[in-house]
JSON list of C-alpha atoms in Angstrom, two decimals:
[
{"chain": "N", "resi": 139, "resn": "MET", "atom": "CA", "xyz": [9.42, -29.59, 16.47]},
{"chain": "N", "resi": 140, "resn": "ALA", "atom": "CA", "xyz": [11.54, -26.62, 15.45]},
{"chain": "N", "resi": 141, "resn": "ALA", "atom": "CA", "xyz": [12.19, -28.20, 12.06]},
{"chain": "N", "resi": 142, "resn": "ILE", "atom": "CA", "xyz": [8.48, -28.85, 11.60]},
{"chain": "N", "resi": 143, "resn": "SER", "atom": "CA", "xyz": [7.70, -25.26, 12.58]},
{"chain": "N", "resi": 144, "resn": "GLN", "atom": "CA", "xyz": [10.23, -23.87, 10.08]},
{"chain": "N", "resi": 145, "resn": "THR", "atom": "CA", "xyz": [8.87, -26.13, 7.34]},
{"chain": "N", "resi": 146, "resn": "SER", "atom": "CA", "xyz": [5.31, -24.99, 8.01]},
{"chain": "N", "resi": 147, "resn": "LYS", "atom": "CA", "xyz": [6.37, -21.37, 7.60]},
{"chain": "N", "resi": 148, "resn": "ARG", "atom": "CA", "xyz": [7.80, -21.96, 4.15]},
{"chain": "N", "resi": 149, "resn": "VAL", "atom": "CA", "xyz": [5.63, -20.54, 1.43]},
{"chain": "N", "resi": 150, "resn": "GLY", "atom": "CA", "xyz": [5.57, -22.13, -2.00]},
{"chain": "N", "resi": 151, "resn": "TRP", "atom": "CA", "xyz": [5.89, -19.98, -5.11]},
{"chain": "N", "resi": 152, "resn": "PHE", "atom": "CA", "xyz": [2.49, -21.15, -6.34]},
{"chain": "N", "resi": 153, "resn": "GLU", "atom": "CA", "xyz": [0.52, -20.75, -3.13]},
{"chain": "N", "resi": 154, "resn": "PHE", "atom": "CA", "xyz": [-2.51, -18.49, -3.46]},
{"chain": "N", "resi": 155, "resn": "GLN", "atom": "CA", "xyz": [-1.70, -14.84, -2.57]},
{"chain": "N", "resi": 156, "resn": "ALA", "atom": "CA", "xyz": [1.59, -15.90, -1.01]},
{"chain": "N", "resi": 157, "resn": "THR", "atom": "CA", "xyz": [4.23, -13.31, -0.10]},
{"chain": "N", "resi": 158, "resn": "LEU", "atom": "CA", "xyz": [7.46, -14.05, -1.94]},
{"chain": "N", "resi": 159, "resn": "PRO", "atom": "CA", "xyz": [10.82, -12.98, -0.51]},
{"chain": "N", "resi": 160, "resn": "ARG", "atom": "CA", "xyz": [12.52, -10.05, -2.19]},
{"chain": "N", "resi": 161, "resn": "TRP", "atom": "CA", "xyz": [15.24, -12.18, -3.81]},
{"chain": "N", "resi": 162, "resn": "ALA", "atom": "CA", "xyz": [12.60, -14.44, -5.38]},
{"chain": "N", "resi": 163, "resn": "ARG", "atom": "CA", "xyz": [10.69, -11.51, -6.88]},
{"chain": "N", "resi": 164, "resn": "MET", "atom": "CA", "xyz": [13.88, -10.00, -8.30]},
{"chain": "N", "resi": 165, "resn": "THR", "atom": "CA", "xyz": [15.02, -13.34, -9.70]},
{"chain": "N", "resi": 166, "resn": "LEU", "atom": "CA", "xyz": [11.70, -14.06, -11.38]},
{"chain": "N", "resi": 167, "resn": "GLY", "atom": "CA", "xyz": [11.51, -10.53, -12.78]},
{"chain": "N", "resi": 168, "resn": "ALA", "atom": "CA", "xyz": [15.03, -10.73, -14.20]},
{"chain": "N", "resi": 169, "resn": "ALA", "atom": "CA", "xyz": [14.33, -14.18, -15.66]},
{"chain": "N", "resi": 170, "resn": "ALA", "atom": "CA", "xyz": [11.22, -12.87, -17.42]},
{"chain": "N", "resi": 171, "resn": "TRP", "atom": "CA", "xyz": [13.23, -10.10, -19.10]},
{"chain": "N", "resi": 172, "resn": "VAL", "atom": "CA", "xyz": [16.05, -12.46, -20.08]},
{"chain": "N", "resi": 173, "resn": "ILE", "atom": "CA", "xyz": [13.59, -14.89, -21.68]},
{"chain": "N", "resi": 174, "resn": "PHE", "atom": "CA", "xyz": [11.65, -12.13, -23.42]},
{"chain": "N", "resi": 175, "resn": "LEU", "atom": "CA", "xyz": [14.75, -10.41, -24.86]},
{"chain": "N", "resi": 176, "resn": "GLY", "atom": "CA", "xyz": [16.38, -13.73, -25.69]},
{"chain": "N", "resi": 177, "resn": "VAL", "atom": "CA", "xyz": [13.41, -14.95, -27.72]},
{"chain": "N", "resi": 178, "resn": "TRP", "atom": "CA", "xyz": [13.16, -11.55, -29.42]},
{"chain": "N", "resi": 179, "resn": "GLN", "atom": "CA", "xyz": [16.86, -11.51, -30.27]},
{"chain": "N", "resi": 180, "resn": "PHE", "atom": "CA", "xyz": [17.45, -15.08, -31.39]},
{"chain": "N", "resi": 181, "resn": "ALA", "atom": "CA", "xyz": [14.12, -16.18, -32.83]},
{"chain": "N", "resi": 182, "resn": "PRO", "atom": "CA", "xyz": [14.49, -17.03, -36.53]},
{"chain": "N", "resi": 183, "resn": "ARG", "atom": "CA", "xyz": [12.98, -14.49, -38.90]},
{"chain": "N", "resi": 184, "resn": "SER", "atom": "CA", "xyz": [12.93, -13.64, -42.57]},
{"chain": "N", "resi": 185, "resn": "PRO", "atom": "CA", "xyz": [14.57, -10.46, -43.96]},
{"chain": "N", "resi": 186, "resn": "GLU", "atom": "CA", "xyz": [11.11, -8.93, -44.36]},
{"chain": "N", "resi": 187, "resn": "LEU", "atom": "CA", "xyz": [10.27, -9.63, -40.73]},
{"chain": "N", "resi": 188, "resn": "GLU", "atom": "CA", "xyz": [13.71, -8.36, -39.69]},
{"chain": "N", "resi": 189, "resn": "ALA", "atom": "CA", "xyz": [12.85, -4.99, -41.24]},
{"chain": "N", "resi": 190, "resn": "LEU", "atom": "CA", "xyz": [9.53, -4.83, -39.42]},
{"chain": "N", "resi": 191, "resn": "LEU", "atom": "CA", "xyz": [10.75, -6.27, -36.12]},
{"chain": "N", "resi": 192, "resn": "PRO", "atom": "CA", "xyz": [14.42, -5.40, -35.51]},
{"chain": "N", "resi": 193, "resn": "THR", "atom": "CA", "xyz": [16.29, -7.17, -32.75]},
{"chain": "N", "resi": 194, "resn": "PRO", "atom": "CA", "xyz": [16.93, -5.56, -29.35]},
{"chain": "N", "resi": 195, "resn": "LEU", "atom": "CA", "xyz": [20.62, -5.10, -30.16]},
{"chain": "N", "resi": 196, "resn": "THR", "atom": "CA", "xyz": [19.71, -3.30, -33.39]},
{"chain": "N", "resi": 197, "resn": "VAL", "atom": "CA", "xyz": [17.34, -1.00, -31.48]},
{"chain": "N", "resi": 198, "resn": "VAL", "atom": "CA", "xyz": [20.00, -0.20, -28.88]},
{"chain": "N", "resi": 199, "resn": "GLU", "atom": "CA", "xyz": [22.57, 0.49, -31.60]},
{"chain": "N", "resi": 200, "resn": "THR", "atom": "CA", "xyz": [20.11, 2.75, -33.41]},
{"chain": "N", "resi": 201, "resn": "LEU", "atom": "CA", "xyz": [19.37, 4.63, -30.19]},
{"chain": "N", "resi": 202, "resn": "TYR", "atom": "CA", "xyz": [23.08, 5.21, -29.65]},
{"chain": "N", "resi": 203, "resn": "ASN", "atom": "CA", "xyz": [23.50, 6.50, -33.20]},
{"chain": "N", "resi": 204, "resn": "LEU", "atom": "CA", "xyz": [20.54, 8.83, -32.79]},
{"chain": "N", "resi": 205, "resn": "PHE", "atom": "CA", "xyz": [22.12, 10.48, -29.78]},
{"chain": "N", "resi": 206, "resn": "ALA", "atom": "CA", "xyz": [25.68, 10.41, -31.10]},
{"chain": "N", "resi": 207, "resn": "GLU", "atom": "CA", "xyz": [25.14, 11.46, -34.72]},
{"chain": "N", "resi": 208, "resn": "LYS", "atom": "CA", "xyz": [21.57, 12.67, -35.32]},
{"chain": "N", "resi": 209, "resn": "GLY", "atom": "CA", "xyz": [21.11, 15.26, -32.57]},
{"chain": "N", "resi": 210, "resn": "PHE", "atom": "CA", "xyz": [18.36, 13.23, -30.93]},
{"chain": "N", "resi": 211, "resn": "ALA", "atom": "CA", "xyz": [19.09, 14.88, -27.58]},
{"chain": "N", "resi": 212, "resn": "THR", "atom": "CA", "xyz": [17.59, 18.12, -28.92]},
{"chain": "N", "resi": 213, "resn": "ASP", "atom": "CA", "xyz": [14.36, 16.33, -29.81]},
{"chain": "N", "resi": 214, "resn": "VAL", "atom": "CA", "xyz": [14.23, 14.66, -26.41]},
{"chain": "N", "resi": 215, "resn": "TRP", "atom": "CA", "xyz": [14.73, 18.04, -24.73]},
{"chain": "N", "resi": 216, "resn": "GLN", "atom": "CA", "xyz": [11.87, 19.58, -26.75]},
{"chain": "N", "resi": 217, "resn": "SER", "atom": "CA", "xyz": [9.54, 16.73, -25.79]},
{"chain": "N", "resi": 218, "resn": "LEU", "atom": "CA", "xyz": [10.60, 16.96, -22.16]},
{"chain": "N", "resi": 219, "resn": "GLN", "atom": "CA", "xyz": [9.89, 20.69, -22.11]},
{"chain": "N", "resi": 220, "resn": "ARG", "atom": "CA", "xyz": [6.42, 20.23, -23.58]},
{"chain": "N", "resi": 221, "resn": "THR", "atom": "CA", "xyz": [5.54, 17.43, -21.19]},
{"chain": "N", "resi": 222, "resn": "MET", "atom": "CA", "xyz": [6.78, 19.15, -18.05]},
{"chain": "N", "resi": 223, "resn": "LEU", "atom": "CA", "xyz": [5.26, 22.53, -18.90]},
{"chain": "N", "resi": 224, "resn": "SER", "atom": "CA", "xyz": [1.86, 21.05, -19.72]},
{"chain": "N", "resi": 225, "resn": "PHE", "atom": "CA", "xyz": [1.94, 18.92, -16.58]},
{"chain": "N", "resi": 226, "resn": "ALA", "atom": "CA", "xyz": [2.90, 21.88, -14.41]},
{"chain": "N", "resi": 227, "resn": "LEU", "atom": "CA", "xyz": [-0.06, 23.83, -15.83]},
{"chain": "N", "resi": 228, "resn": "ALA", "atom": "CA", "xyz": [-2.35, 20.85, -15.18]},
{"chain": "N", "resi": 229, "resn": "ILE", "atom": "CA", "xyz": [-1.21, 20.68, -11.56]},
{"chain": "N", "resi": 230, "resn": "ALA", "atom": "CA", "xyz": [-1.70, 24.43, -11.12]},
{"chain": "N", "resi": 231, "resn": "VAL", "atom": "CA", "xyz": [-5.30, 24.08, -12.29]},
{"chain": "N", "resi": 232, "resn": "ALA", "atom": "CA", "xyz": [-6.19, 20.69, -10.82]},
{"chain": "N", "resi": 233, "resn": "MET", "atom": "CA", "xyz": [-4.70, 21.09, -7.34]},
{"chain": "N", "resi": 234, "resn": "PRO", "atom": "CA", "xyz": [-6.95, 23.89, -6.00]},
{"chain": "N", "resi": 235, "resn": "ILE", "atom": "CA", "xyz": [-10.04, 22.54, -7.74]},
{"chain": "N", "resi": 236, "resn": "GLY", "atom": "CA", "xyz": [-9.44, 18.96, -6.58]},
{"chain": "N", "resi": 237, "resn": "VAL", "atom": "CA", "xyz": [-8.72, 19.99, -2.98]},
{"chain": "N", "resi": 238, "resn": "LEU", "atom": "CA", "xyz": [-11.81, 22.19, -2.81]},
{"chain": "N", "resi": 239, "resn": "MET", "atom": "CA", "xyz": [-14.01, 19.49, -4.33]},
{"chain": "N", "resi": 240, "resn": "GLY", "atom": "CA", "xyz": [-12.67, 16.91, -1.90]},
{"chain": "N", "resi": 241, "resn": "SER", "atom": "CA", "xyz": [-13.04, 19.21, 1.10]},
{"chain": "N", "resi": 242, "resn": "PHE", "atom": "CA", "xyz": [-16.46, 20.73, 0.52]},
{"chain": "N", "resi": 243, "resn": "PRO", "atom": "CA", "xyz": [-19.41, 18.69, -0.83]},
{"chain": "N", "resi": 244, "resn": "ALA", "atom": "CA", "xyz": [-21.05, 21.84, -2.19]},
{"chain": "N", "resi": 245, "resn": "VAL", "atom": "CA", "xyz": [-18.05, 22.53, -4.44]},
{"chain": "N", "resi": 246, "resn": "GLU", "atom": "CA", "xyz": [-18.05, 18.91, -5.60]},
{"chain": "N", "resi": 247, "resn": "ALA", "atom": "CA", "xyz": [-21.78, 19.04, -6.37]},
{"chain": "N", "resi": 248, "resn": "PHE", "atom": "CA", "xyz": [-21.26, 22.23, -8.38]},
{"chain": "N", "resi": 249, "resn": "LEU", "atom": "CA", "xyz": [-18.16, 21.24, -10.40]},
{"chain": "N", "resi": 250, "resn": "ASN", "atom": "CA", "xyz": [-18.39, 17.46, -10.74]},
{"chain": "N", "resi": 251, "resn": "PRO", "atom": "CA", "xyz": [-21.11, 17.57, -13.46]},
{"chain": "N", "resi": 252, "resn": "ILE", "atom": "CA", "xyz": [-18.59, 19.49, -15.58]},
{"chain": "N", "resi": 253, "resn": "VAL", "atom": "CA", "xyz": [-15.44, 17.56, -14.67]},
{"chain": "N", "resi": 254, "resn": "SER", "atom": "CA", "xyz": [-16.86, 14.05, -15.07]},
{"chain": "N", "resi": 255, "resn": "PRO", "atom": "CA", "xyz": [-18.00, 14.28, -18.73]},
{"chain": "N", "resi": 256, "resn": "PHE", "atom": "CA", "xyz": [-14.71, 15.81, -19.88]},
{"chain": "N", "resi": 257, "resn": "ARG", "atom": "CA", "xyz": [-12.81, 13.04, -18.13]},
{"chain": "N", "resi": 258, "resn": "TYR", "atom": "CA", "xyz": [-14.21, 10.49, -20.58]},
{"chain": "N", "resi": 259, "resn": "LEU", "atom": "CA", "xyz": [-13.67, 12.50, -23.76]},
{"chain": "N", "resi": 260, "resn": "PRO", "atom": "CA", "xyz": [-10.61, 11.26, -25.69]},
{"chain": "N", "resi": 261, "resn": "ALA", "atom": "CA", "xyz": [-7.97, 13.98, -25.81]},
{"chain": "N", "resi": 262, "resn": "PRO", "atom": "CA", "xyz": [-7.12, 13.38, -29.53]},
{"chain": "N", "resi": 263, "resn": "SER", "atom": "CA", "xyz": [-10.66, 14.42, -30.44]},
{"chain": "N", "resi": 264, "resn": "PHE", "atom": "CA", "xyz": [-9.68, 17.97, -29.48]},
{"chain": "N", "resi": 265, "resn": "ILE", "atom": "CA", "xyz": [-6.91, 18.15, -32.10]},
{"chain": "N", "resi": 266, "resn": "PRO", "atom": "CA", "xyz": [-8.99, 19.86, -34.86]},
{"chain": "N", "resi": 267, "resn": "LEU", "atom": "CA", "xyz": [-10.27, 22.41, -32.37]},
{"chain": "N", "resi": 268, "resn": "LEU", "atom": "CA", "xyz": [-6.80, 23.08, -30.97]},
{"chain": "N", "resi": 269, "resn": "LEU", "atom": "CA", "xyz": [-5.38, 23.47, -34.46]},
{"chain": "N", "resi": 270, "resn": "ALA", "atom": "CA", "xyz": [-8.04, 26.09, -35.20]},
{"chain": "N", "resi": 271, "resn": "TRP", "atom": "CA", "xyz": [-7.29, 27.92, -31.96]},
{"chain": "N", "resi": 272, "resn": "PHE", "atom": "CA", "xyz": [-3.50, 27.68, -31.71]},
{"chain": "N", "resi": 273, "resn": "GLY", "atom": "CA", "xyz": [-2.27, 26.64, -35.15]},
{"chain": "N", "resi": 274, "resn": "THR", "atom": "CA", "xyz": [0.49, 24.06, -35.50]},
{"chain": "N", "resi": 275, "resn": "GLY", "atom": "CA", "xyz": [2.91, 25.60, -33.03]},
{"chain": "N", "resi": 276, "resn": "ASN", "atom": "CA", "xyz": [4.02, 24.60, -29.58]},
{"chain": "N", "resi": 277, "resn": "GLU", "atom": "CA", "xyz": [0.85, 25.92, -27.94]},
{"chain": "N", "resi": 278, "resn": "GLN", "atom": "CA", "xyz": [-1.31, 23.30, -29.65]},
{"chain": "N", "resi": 279, "resn": "LYS", "atom": "CA", "xyz": [0.89, 20.45, -28.42]},
{"chain": "N", "resi": 280, "resn": "ILE", "atom": "CA", "xyz": [1.05, 21.76, -24.87]},
{"chain": "N", "resi": 281, "resn": "ALA", "atom": "CA", "xyz": [-2.71, 22.26, -24.83]},
{"chain": "N", "resi": 282, "resn": "LEU", "atom": "CA", "xyz": [-3.33, 18.68, -25.96]},
{"chain": "N", "resi": 283, "resn": "LEU", "atom": "CA", "xyz": [-1.03, 17.29, -23.28]},
{"chain": "N", "resi": 284, "resn": "PHE", "atom": "CA", "xyz": [-2.78, 19.52, -20.72]},
{"chain": "N", "resi": 285, "resn": "ILE", "atom": "CA", "xyz": [-6.26, 18.32, -21.72]},
{"chain": "N", "resi": 286, "resn": "GLY", "atom": "CA", "xyz": [-5.10, 14.70, -21.64]},
{"chain": "N", "resi": 287, "resn": "VAL", "atom": "CA", "xyz": [-4.40, 14.74, -17.88]},
{"chain": "N", "resi": 288, "resn": "VAL", "atom": "CA", "xyz": [-6.10, 17.69, -16.18]},
{"chain": "N", "resi": 289, "resn": "TRP", "atom": "CA", "xyz": [-9.60, 16.19, -15.85]},
{"chain": "N", "resi": 290, "resn": "PHE", "atom": "CA", "xyz": [-8.35, 12.90, -14.43]},
{"chain": "N", "resi": 291, "resn": "LEU", "atom": "CA", "xyz": [-5.96, 14.78, -12.18]},
{"chain": "N", "resi": 292, "resn": "ILE", "atom": "CA", "xyz": [-8.81, 16.83, -10.70]},
{"chain": "N", "resi": 293, "resn": "SER", "atom": "CA", "xyz": [-10.84, 13.71, -9.90]},
{"chain": "N", "resi": 294, "resn": "LEU", "atom": "CA", "xyz": [-7.90, 11.83, -8.41]},
{"chain": "N", "resi": 295, "resn": "LEU", "atom": "CA", "xyz": [-6.79, 14.76, -6.27]},
{"chain": "N", "resi": 296, "resn": "MET", "atom": "CA", "xyz": [-10.37, 15.09, -5.04]},
{"chain": "N", "resi": 297, "resn": "ASP", "atom": "CA", "xyz": [-10.37, 11.42, -4.03]},
{"chain": "N", "resi": 298, "resn": "ASP", "atom": "CA", "xyz": [-6.98, 11.84, -2.32]},
{"chain": "N", "resi": 299, "resn": "THR", "atom": "CA", "xyz": [-8.33, 14.78, -0.33]},
{"chain": "N", "resi": 300, "resn": "LYS", "atom": "CA", "xyz": [-11.24, 12.65, 0.88]},
{"chain": "N", "resi": 301, "resn": "ARG", "atom": "CA", "xyz": [-8.75, 10.15, 2.29]},
{"chain": "N", "resi": 302, "resn": "VAL", "atom": "CA", "xyz": [-7.79, 12.56, 5.09]},
{"chain": "N", "resi": 303, "resn": "PRO", "atom": "CA", "xyz": [-9.38, 11.20, 8.32]},
{"chain": "N", "resi": 304, "resn": "ILE", "atom": "CA", "xyz": [-12.38, 13.24, 9.34]},
{"chain": "N", "resi": 305, "resn": "ASP", "atom": "CA", "xyz": [-11.18, 13.05, 12.96]},
{"chain": "N", "resi": 306, "resn": "PHE", "atom": "CA", "xyz": [-8.22, 15.27, 12.08]},
{"chain": "N", "resi": 307, "resn": "ILE", "atom": "CA", "xyz": [-10.55, 17.85, 10.56]},
{"chain": "N", "resi": 308, "resn": "ASP", "atom": "CA", "xyz": [-13.02, 17.73, 13.46]},
{"chain": "N", "resi": 309, "resn": "THR", "atom": "CA", "xyz": [-10.22, 18.09, 16.00]},
{"chain": "N", "resi": 310, "resn": "SER", "atom": "CA", "xyz": [-8.78, 21.13, 14.26]},
{"chain": "N", "resi": 311, "resn": "ARG", "atom": "CA", "xyz": [-12.24, 22.71, 14.04]},
{"chain": "N", "resi": 312, "resn": "THR", "atom": "CA", "xyz": [-12.79, 22.04, 17.75]},
{"chain": "N", "resi": 313, "resn": "LEU", "atom": "CA", "xyz": [-9.52, 23.81, 18.50]},
{"chain": "N", "resi": 314, "resn": "GLY", "atom": "CA", "xyz": [-10.77, 26.87, 16.66]},
{"chain": "N", "resi": 315, "resn": "ALA", "atom": "CA", "xyz": [-9.18, 26.51, 13.22]},
{"chain": "N", "resi": 316, "resn": "LYS", "atom": "CA", "xyz": [-10.87, 28.37, 10.41]},
{"chain": "N", "resi": 317, "resn": "HIS", "atom": "CA", "xyz": [-11.75, 26.75, 7.10]},
{"chain": "N", "resi": 318, "resn": "TRP", "atom": "CA", "xyz": [-8.66, 28.00, 5.28]},
{"chain": "N", "resi": 319, "resn": "GLN", "atom": "CA", "xyz": [-6.46, 26.91, 8.18]},
{"chain": "N", "resi": 320, "resn": "VAL", "atom": "CA", "xyz": [-7.93, 23.40, 8.07]},
{"chain": "N", "resi": 321, "resn": "VAL", "atom": "CA", "xyz": [-7.25, 23.19, 4.35]},
{"chain": "N", "resi": 322, "resn": "LEU", "atom": "CA", "xyz": [-3.69, 24.55, 4.52]},
{"chain": "N", "resi": 323, "resn": "ARG", "atom": "CA", "xyz": [-2.50, 23.05, 7.80]},
{"chain": "N", "resi": 324, "resn": "VAL", "atom": "CA", "xyz": [-4.42, 19.78, 8.07]},
{"chain": "N", "resi": 325, "resn": "ILE", "atom": "CA", "xyz": [-5.74, 18.56, 4.73]},
{"chain": "N", "resi": 326, "resn": "LEU", "atom": "CA", "xyz": [-2.79, 19.47, 2.49]},
{"chain": "N", "resi": 327, "resn": "PRO", "atom": "CA", "xyz": [-0.06, 18.00, 4.76]},
{"chain": "N", "resi": 328, "resn": "CYS", "atom": "CA", "xyz": [-2.06, 14.81, 5.38]},
{"chain": "N", "resi": 329, "resn": "ALA", "atom": "CA", "xyz": [-2.94, 14.30, 1.72]},
{"chain": "N", "resi": 330, "resn": "LEU", "atom": "CA", "xyz": [0.48, 15.24, 0.34]},
{"chain": "N", "resi": 331, "resn": "PRO", "atom": "CA", "xyz": [1.80, 11.64, 0.09]},
{"chain": "N", "resi": 332, "resn": "PHE", "atom": "CA", "xyz": [-1.33, 10.67, -1.84]},
{"chain": "N", "resi": 333, "resn": "PHE", "atom": "CA", "xyz": [-0.94, 13.72, -4.08]},
{"chain": "N", "resi": 334, "resn": "ILE", "atom": "CA", "xyz": [2.65, 12.82, -4.93]},
{"chain": "N", "resi": 335, "resn": "ASP", "atom": "CA", "xyz": [1.72, 9.26, -5.85]},
{"chain": "N", "resi": 336, "resn": "THR", "atom": "CA", "xyz": [-1.16, 10.48, -8.02]},
{"chain": "N", "resi": 337, "resn": "MET", "atom": "CA", "xyz": [1.04, 13.03, -9.80]},
{"chain": "N", "resi": 338, "resn": "ARG", "atom": "CA", "xyz": [3.67, 10.38, -10.49]},
{"chain": "N", "resi": 339, "resn": "GLN", "atom": "CA", "xyz": [1.09, 8.14, -12.15]},
{"chain": "N", "resi": 340, "resn": "MET", "atom": "CA", "xyz": [-0.48, 10.95, -14.15]},
{"chain": "N", "resi": 341, "resn": "LEU", "atom": "CA", "xyz": [2.93, 12.14, -15.36]},
{"chain": "N", "resi": 342, "resn": "ALA", "atom": "CA", "xyz": [3.37, 8.71, -16.91]},
{"chain": "N", "resi": 343, "resn": "VAL", "atom": "CA", "xyz": [-0.04, 9.11, -18.57]},
{"chain": "N", "resi": 344, "resn": "SER", "atom": "CA", "xyz": [1.04, 12.50, -19.92]},
{"chain": "N", "resi": 345, "resn": "TRP", "atom": "CA", "xyz": [3.95, 10.85, -21.73]},
{"chain": "N", "resi": 346, "resn": "THR", "atom": "CA", "xyz": [1.53, 8.49, -23.47]},
{"chain": "N", "resi": 347, "resn": "TYR", "atom": "CA", "xyz": [-0.06, 11.49, -25.21]},
{"chain": "N", "resi": 348, "resn": "LEU", "atom": "CA", "xyz": [3.29, 12.88, -26.33]},
{"chain": "N", "resi": 349, "resn": "VAL", "atom": "CA", "xyz": [3.50, 11.04, -29.65]},
{"chain": "N", "resi": 350, "resn": "ILE", "atom": "CA", "xyz": [-0.08, 12.02, -30.49]},
{"chain": "N", "resi": 351, "resn": "ALA", "atom": "CA", "xyz": [0.71, 15.66, -29.72]},
{"chain": "N", "resi": 352, "resn": "GLU", "atom": "CA", "xyz": [3.85, 15.66, -31.86]},
{"chain": "N", "resi": 353, "resn": "ILE", "atom": "CA", "xyz": [2.62, 13.87, -34.98]},
{"chain": "N", "resi": 354, "resn": "VAL", "atom": "CA", "xyz": [0.60, 16.89, -36.15]},
{"chain": "N", "resi": 355, "resn": "ALA", "atom": "CA", "xyz": [2.83, 19.25, -38.18]},
{"chain": "N", "resi": 356, "resn": "ALA", "atom": "CA", "xyz": [5.74, 18.84, -35.79]},
{"chain": "N", "resi": 357, "resn": "THR", "atom": "CA", "xyz": [9.34, 19.42, -36.84]},
{"chain": "N", "resi": 358, "resn": "ASP", "atom": "CA", "xyz": [11.01, 18.36, -33.62]},
{"chain": "N", "resi": 359, "resn": "GLY", "atom": "CA", "xyz": [10.42, 16.10, -30.66]},
{"chain": "N", "resi": 360, "resn": "ILE", "atom": "CA", "xyz": [10.40, 12.35, -30.18]},
{"chain": "N", "resi": 361, "resn": "GLY", "atom": "CA", "xyz": [7.03, 11.95, -31.89]},
{"chain": "N", "resi": 362, "resn": "ALA", "atom": "CA", "xyz": [8.18, 13.87, -34.97]},
{"chain": "N", "resi": 363, "resn": "VAL", "atom": "CA", "xyz": [11.28, 11.66, -35.26]},
{"chain": "N", "resi": 364, "resn": "MET", "atom": "CA", "xyz": [9.11, 8.54, -35.02]},
{"chain": "N", "resi": 365, "resn": "MET", "atom": "CA", "xyz": [6.72, 9.81, -37.70]},
{"chain": "N", "resi": 366, "resn": "ARG", "atom": "CA", "xyz": [9.57, 10.54, -40.11]},
{"chain": "N", "resi": 367, "resn": "ALA", "atom": "CA", "xyz": [10.91, 7.05, -39.44]},
{"chain": "N", "resi": 368, "resn": "ARG", "atom": "CA", "xyz": [7.49, 5.56, -40.28]},
{"chain": "N", "resi": 369, "resn": "ARG", "atom": "CA", "xyz": [7.62, 7.07, -43.75]},
{"chain": "N", "resi": 370, "resn": "LEU", "atom": "CA", "xyz": [11.03, 5.44, -44.29]},
{"chain": "N", "resi": 371, "resn": "VAL", "atom": "CA", "xyz": [9.93, 2.13, -42.72]},
{"chain": "N", "resi": 372, "resn": "ARG", "atom": "CA", "xyz": [12.68, 2.51, -40.09]},
{"chain": "N", "resi": 373, "resn": "MET", "atom": "CA", "xyz": [11.14, 0.41, -37.35]},
{"chain": "N", "resi": 374, "resn": "ASP", "atom": "CA", "xyz": [14.40, 0.46, -35.41]},
{"chain": "N", "resi": 375, "resn": "ILE", "atom": "CA", "xyz": [14.10, 4.25, -35.01]},
{"chain": "N", "resi": 376, "resn": "ILE", "atom": "CA", "xyz": [10.45, 3.95, -33.98]},
{"chain": "N", "resi": 377, "resn": "MET", "atom": "CA", "xyz": [11.33, 1.38, -31.34]},
{"chain": "N", "resi": 378, "resn": "ALA", "atom": "CA", "xyz": [14.23, 3.52, -30.17]},
{"chain": "N", "resi": 379, "resn": "GLY", "atom": "CA", "xyz": [11.75, 6.37, -29.70]},
{"chain": "N", "resi": 380, "resn": "ILE", "atom": "CA", "xyz": [9.42, 4.09, -27.75]},
{"chain": "N", "resi": 381, "resn": "LEU", "atom": "CA", "xyz": [12.35, 3.01, -25.58]},
{"chain": "N", "resi": 382, "resn": "THR", "atom": "CA", "xyz": [13.25, 6.65, -24.92]},
{"chain": "N", "resi": 383, "resn": "ILE", "atom": "CA", "xyz": [9.71, 7.53, -23.84]},
{"chain": "N", "resi": 384, "resn": "GLY", "atom": "CA", "xyz": [9.51, 4.45, -21.65]}
]
């Protein structure tokens, strides 16, 4: 009976919505990468295809040379500064607006008609306007990265604020807490884990706009290096840049 019970608890890898053990997930994930990189590395290709699709080892070697001989670390540092500064500004704007919209329906009704349309406008469409306002300097790139995430960040932080149980808010109000005390001492601490997860995801989105921000009259940064490599048909450098961003 014990053997039958243990057998019945076994879950096949191809059962619907089955929960795999940790070792199985890690093994399958590692196997996928080994197969993917192996096919990429050893698949036969012509010299023309080799130039357009360099092997993983070539990309890794190029990345090492960029850091060791080409001063690529300086470009990475410039890109990192732009990304982190723009994201910090986006948080500074989105956090109070998102929390207020999620806490008070009147604020949401007032601001959401403005936030929602901008959320669906592609950030690159602002490039001509930003060039007219800020020129080709750092400010234009930071502004583009800011616009790329701030509207989504406001909406997501608003949704995270709404995830705080209403019972917590009602209890604090019953105990005599004022509105600002409820926001600072109940809503923010309860929603903080959701905020952190949202910021982590949106920081990844911010990096996706980096190359777009740095291809316009840029002299440094990962995107500028990749654009110069495109003119020279150096696909290994472009892939090394992609690997660095990833």
